[in-house]
Amino acid sequence: MRANSDEIVHNLKYVRRYARALMGSQESGDLYVRICLEALLAEPELLADGSDVKLGLFHLFHSVSNRNLEPAAEGADLVDLSVEARLRALPASERQILLLTSLEGFSTADAATILDIPQAEAEALLIDAWSTVNQQIATSILVIEDEPVIALDIASLVTELGHQVVGVAASQSEAVAIFKKTQPGLVLADIDLGAGGSGITAVTEILRMSSVPVIFVTAYPERLLTGERPEPTYLVTKPFESDTLKVTISQALSFTSVGHAKRIAV
């Protein structure tokens, strides 16, 4: 394992990001990442020299976490469920493959390897997962982004998903003002707003007022993935694929308590 140490350290931040998104919190995600690392220290042969370290780490993570994911809601009628319940109703394997392929960029074949299932089964799971996600109820969204073209792309994407954009803020002061006025159900925020200040500062102030879920969309993920302080549960790296943002929005809403996400009629 010694030969792989640098690669393990390099890829660990991605495992932690994935674990947070899958589990819904840094505390829960990091718990299973720690268990994964403890297993690796006890049995270094679990990650052989010369193997694909990233693939191996994700596979090992699943070997220790699968038993602890929330089960799907049995017998639920999706037509009448809230957005939270709709997405919690996703079987664990469907949540996993959505995040592996869309958030972490694994191919369906690699995701199948990580999950220890046939590729055909993985492909079927992915189709089923997107079908369920596309049934979600809409929510209201605030976009914090100082680049007009990127802001337009994000706004168009979330509108296509059925959500309502209540405002686009290019500065931290504007973001806080719009949030106070509209009380959206979700915030999408860049961290560097240029002359407009800091998206992190804006989000910090917003979270003092509400427990609204926040997704950071940034070209500088390393500023947040430091391991030195609490890290965001939901983080999308620019440039991003539309499916990556779609899945992250869905996963963020799935862990939102009823009443925290302001839903709109569709």
Short mmCIF file of C-alpha atoms in Angstrom, two decimals, residues 21-231:
data_model
loop_
_atom_site.label_atom_id
_atom_site.label_comp_id
_atom_site.label_asym_id
_atom_site.label_seq_id
_atom_site.Cartn_x
_atom_site.Cartn_y
_atom_site.Cartn_z
CA ALA A 21 -23.61 13.66 -0.86
CA LEU A 22 -24.72 10.05 -0.46
CA MET A 23 -25.25 10.19 3.31
CA GLY A 24 -26.55 13.76 3.48
CA SER A 25 -24.02 15.13 5.98
CA GLN A 26 -20.30 15.47 6.54
CA GLU A 27 -20.53 13.70 9.90
CA SER A 28 -22.19 10.58 8.48
CA GLY A 29 -20.08 10.53 5.33
CA ASP A 30 -16.80 10.92 7.18
CA LEU A 31 -17.77 8.17 9.63
CA TYR A 32 -17.87 5.59 6.83
CA VAL A 33 -14.78 7.00 5.13
CA ARG A 34 -12.95 6.52 8.41
CA ILE A 35 -14.20 2.92 8.66
CA CYS A 36 -13.02 2.40 5.09
CA LEU A 37 -9.53 3.68 5.92
CA GLU A 38 -9.36 1.60 9.09
CA ALA A 39 -10.17 -1.50 7.04
CA LEU A 40 -7.43 -0.56 4.58
CA LEU A 41 -4.88 -0.09 7.34
CA ALA A 42 -5.79 -3.47 8.80
CA GLU A 43 -5.67 -5.20 5.42
CA PRO A 44 -3.42 -3.29 2.97
CA GLU A 45 -3.96 -5.99 0.36
CA LEU A 46 -7.50 -4.62 -0.12
CA LEU A 47 -5.84 -2.05 -2.39
CA ALA A 48 -3.07 -3.80 -4.28
CA ASP A 49 -0.06 -1.98 -5.73
CA GLY A 50 -0.63 -1.18 -9.39
CA SER A 51 -4.41 -1.20 -9.09
CA ASP A 52 -6.72 1.72 -9.95
CA VAL A 53 -6.56 3.52 -6.61
CA LYS A 54 -9.64 5.72 -7.08
CA LEU A 55 -11.78 2.81 -8.24
CA GLY A 56 -10.46 0.67 -5.39
CA LEU A 57 -11.18 3.30 -2.75
CA PHE A 58 -14.76 3.76 -3.92
CA HIS A 59 -15.26 -0.01 -4.04
CA LEU A 60 -13.91 -0.37 -0.51
CA PHE A 61 -16.10 2.47 0.72
CA HIS A 62 -19.17 0.65 -0.58
CA SER A 63 -18.14 -2.57 1.05
CA VAL A 64 -18.37 -0.89 4.47
CA SER A 65 -21.29 1.51 3.86
CA ASN A 66 -23.95 -0.42 1.94
CA ARG A 67 -25.45 -1.96 5.05
CA ASN A 68 -26.03 1.45 6.60
CA LEU A 69 -27.86 3.42 3.90
CA GLU A 70 -31.50 4.30 4.48
CA PRO A 71 -33.81 1.76 2.85
CA ALA A 72 -36.22 2.80 0.15
CA ALA A 73 -39.75 3.65 1.18
CA GLU A 74 -41.81 0.54 0.65
CA GLY A 75 -45.17 0.68 -1.08
CA ALA A 76 -45.19 4.46 -1.40
CA ASP A 77 -47.26 6.17 -4.07
CA LEU A 78 -44.86 8.61 -5.72
CA VAL A 79 -47.69 10.75 -7.07
CA ASP A 80 -48.48 12.00 -3.55
CA LEU A 81 -45.01 12.21 -2.01
CA SER A 82 -43.15 15.40 -1.16
CA VAL A 83 -39.89 16.11 -2.98
CA GLU A 84 -37.99 14.83 0.06
CA ALA A 85 -39.93 11.57 0.15
CA ARG A 86 -39.71 11.08 -3.62
CA LEU A 87 -35.94 11.13 -3.56
CA ARG A 88 -35.60 9.17 -0.33
CA ALA A 89 -37.75 6.55 -2.07
CA LEU A 90 -34.87 5.87 -4.42
CA PRO A 91 -33.34 2.50 -3.54
CA ALA A 92 -29.81 2.91 -2.19
CA SER A 93 -28.31 1.34 -5.31
CA GLU A 94 -30.04 3.90 -7.55
CA ARG A 95 -28.83 6.81 -5.42
CA GLN A 96 -25.33 5.36 -5.55
CA ILE A 97 -25.18 4.93 -9.30
CA LEU A 98 -26.60 8.40 -9.95
CA LEU A 99 -23.92 9.99 -7.82
CA LEU A 100 -21.10 7.75 -9.09
CA THR A 101 -21.83 8.50 -12.74
CA SER A 102 -23.02 12.10 -12.56
CA LEU A 103 -21.19 13.59 -9.58
CA GLU A 104 -17.94 11.61 -9.68
CA GLY A 105 -17.79 11.01 -13.42
CA PHE A 106 -17.38 7.23 -13.40
CA SER A 107 -18.51 5.30 -16.46
CA THR A 108 -21.45 2.94 -16.00
CA ALA A 109 -18.99 0.05 -16.30
CA ASP A 110 -16.78 1.43 -13.52
CA ALA A 111 -19.82 2.16 -11.36
CA ALA A 112 -20.90 -1.46 -11.82
CA THR A 113 -17.45 -2.58 -10.66
CA ILE A 114 -17.65 -0.35 -7.60
CA LEU A 115 -21.09 -1.66 -6.71
CA ASP A 116 -20.22 -5.30 -7.50
CA ILE A 117 -23.09 -5.70 -9.97
CA PRO A 118 -23.27 -6.62 -13.69
CA GLN A 119 -23.02 -3.70 -16.10
CA ALA A 120 -26.47 -4.46 -17.53
CA GLU A 121 -27.95 -4.16 -14.05
CA ALA A 122 -26.12 -0.87 -13.52
CA GLU A 123 -27.51 0.52 -16.77
CA ALA A 124 -31.04 -0.50 -15.78
CA LEU A 125 -30.62 1.08 -12.33
CA LEU A 126 -29.48 4.33 -13.89
CA ILE A 127 -32.54 4.49 -16.14
CA ASP A 128 -34.86 3.79 -13.21
CA ALA A 129 -33.13 6.35 -11.02
CA TRP A 130 -33.45 9.15 -13.58
CA SER A 131 -37.11 8.24 -14.08
CA THR A 132 -37.79 8.72 -10.38
CA VAL A 133 -35.74 11.90 -10.12
CA ASN A 134 -37.66 13.44 -13.00
CA GLN A 135 -40.90 13.08 -11.03
CA GLN A 136 -39.75 15.41 -8.28
CA ILE A 137 -41.82 18.38 -7.13
CA ALA A 138 -40.37 21.79 -8.01
CA THR A 139 -38.82 24.17 -5.52
CA SER A 140 -37.66 27.80 -5.63
CA ILE A 141 -33.97 28.48 -6.20
CA LEU A 142 -31.59 31.40 -5.67
CA VAL A 143 -28.52 31.47 -7.95
CA ILE A 144 -25.43 33.31 -6.65
CA GLU A 145 -23.08 33.76 -9.61
CA ASP A 146 -21.22 36.81 -10.94
CA GLU A 147 -20.54 35.48 -14.46
CA PRO A 148 -23.67 36.32 -16.53
CA VAL A 149 -23.26 33.48 -19.05
CA ILE A 150 -22.78 30.85 -16.34
CA ALA A 151 -25.67 32.29 -14.33
CA LEU A 152 -27.89 32.04 -17.39
CA ASP A 153 -26.83 28.44 -18.01
CA ILE A 154 -27.60 27.46 -14.42
CA ALA A 155 -30.92 29.29 -14.41
CA SER A 156 -31.95 27.65 -17.69
CA LEU A 157 -31.01 24.20 -16.42
CA VAL A 158 -32.95 24.44 -13.17
CA THR A 159 -35.93 25.91 -14.99
CA GLU A 160 -35.91 22.96 -17.37
CA LEU A 161 -36.04 20.71 -14.29
CA GLY A 162 -39.27 22.44 -13.24
CA HIS A 163 -37.82 24.67 -10.54
CA GLN A 164 -38.42 28.41 -10.24
CA VAL A 165 -35.47 30.82 -10.16
CA VAL A 166 -36.42 33.55 -7.68
CA GLY A 167 -33.31 35.60 -8.31
CA VAL A 168 -29.76 35.73 -9.65
CA ALA A 169 -27.29 37.57 -7.41
CA ALA A 170 -23.86 38.77 -8.56
CA SER A 171 -22.70 39.97 -5.14
CA GLN A 172 -22.88 38.82 -1.55
CA SER A 173 -25.04 41.75 -0.45
CA GLU A 174 -27.48 41.18 -3.31
CA ALA A 175 -27.63 37.47 -2.50
CA VAL A 176 -28.56 38.09 1.13
CA ALA A 177 -31.16 40.69 0.15
CA ILE A 178 -32.83 38.39 -2.38
CA PHE A 179 -32.83 35.51 0.09
CA LYS A 180 -34.51 37.61 2.78
CA LYS A 181 -37.18 38.67 0.30
CA THR A 182 -37.91 35.33 -1.39
CA GLN A 183 -36.93 32.59 1.14
CA PRO A 184 -36.05 30.04 -1.59
CA GLY A 185 -35.95 26.29 -1.05
CA LEU A 186 -32.41 25.88 -2.42
CA VAL A 187 -29.31 28.03 -3.02
CA LEU A 188 -26.72 27.47 -5.77
CA ALA A 189 -23.62 29.52 -5.04
CA ASP A 190 -20.23 30.28 -6.53
CA ILE A 191 -17.54 31.02 -3.93
CA ASP A 192 -15.68 33.78 -5.81
CA LEU A 193 -17.89 36.68 -6.87
CA GLY A 194 -15.04 38.91 -8.02
CA ALA A 195 -15.70 42.53 -7.10
CA GLY A 196 -19.01 41.40 -5.59
CA GLY A 197 -17.28 39.70 -2.68
CA SER A 198 -17.46 36.14 -1.39
CA GLY A 199 -20.15 33.56 -2.03
CA ILE A 200 -18.97 31.77 1.11
CA THR A 201 -19.64 34.88 3.19
CA ALA A 202 -23.07 35.26 1.59
CA VAL A 203 -23.96 31.64 2.32
CA THR A 204 -22.69 31.93 5.90
CA GLU A 205 -25.05 34.85 6.48
CA ILE A 206 -27.93 33.05 4.78
CA LEU A 207 -27.43 29.97 6.93
CA ARG A 208 -27.71 32.11 10.05
CA MET A 209 -31.27 32.83 8.93
CA SER A 210 -32.31 29.43 7.56
CA SER A 211 -31.29 25.79 7.21
CA VAL A 212 -31.86 25.95 3.45
CA PRO A 213 -29.72 23.43 1.48
CA VAL A 214 -26.79 24.95 -0.40
CA ILE A 215 -24.88 23.64 -3.41
CA PHE A 216 -21.55 25.30 -4.16
CA VAL A 217 -20.79 25.47 -7.89
CA THR A 218 -17.17 26.55 -8.27
CA ALA A 219 -14.01 26.30 -10.33
CA TYR A 220 -11.99 26.26 -7.11
CA PRO A 221 -13.15 23.18 -5.15
CA GLU A 222 -9.75 22.92 -3.44
CA ARG A 223 -10.62 26.05 -1.45
CA LEU A 224 -13.43 24.09 0.20
CA LEU A 225 -11.99 20.53 0.19
CA THR A 226 -9.22 21.26 2.66
CA GLY A 227 -10.14 18.90 5.50
CA GLU A 228 -9.30 21.75 7.90
CA ARG A 229 -12.87 22.88 8.60
CA PRO A 230 -16.43 21.69 7.95
CA GLU A 231 -16.83 21.15 4.22
#
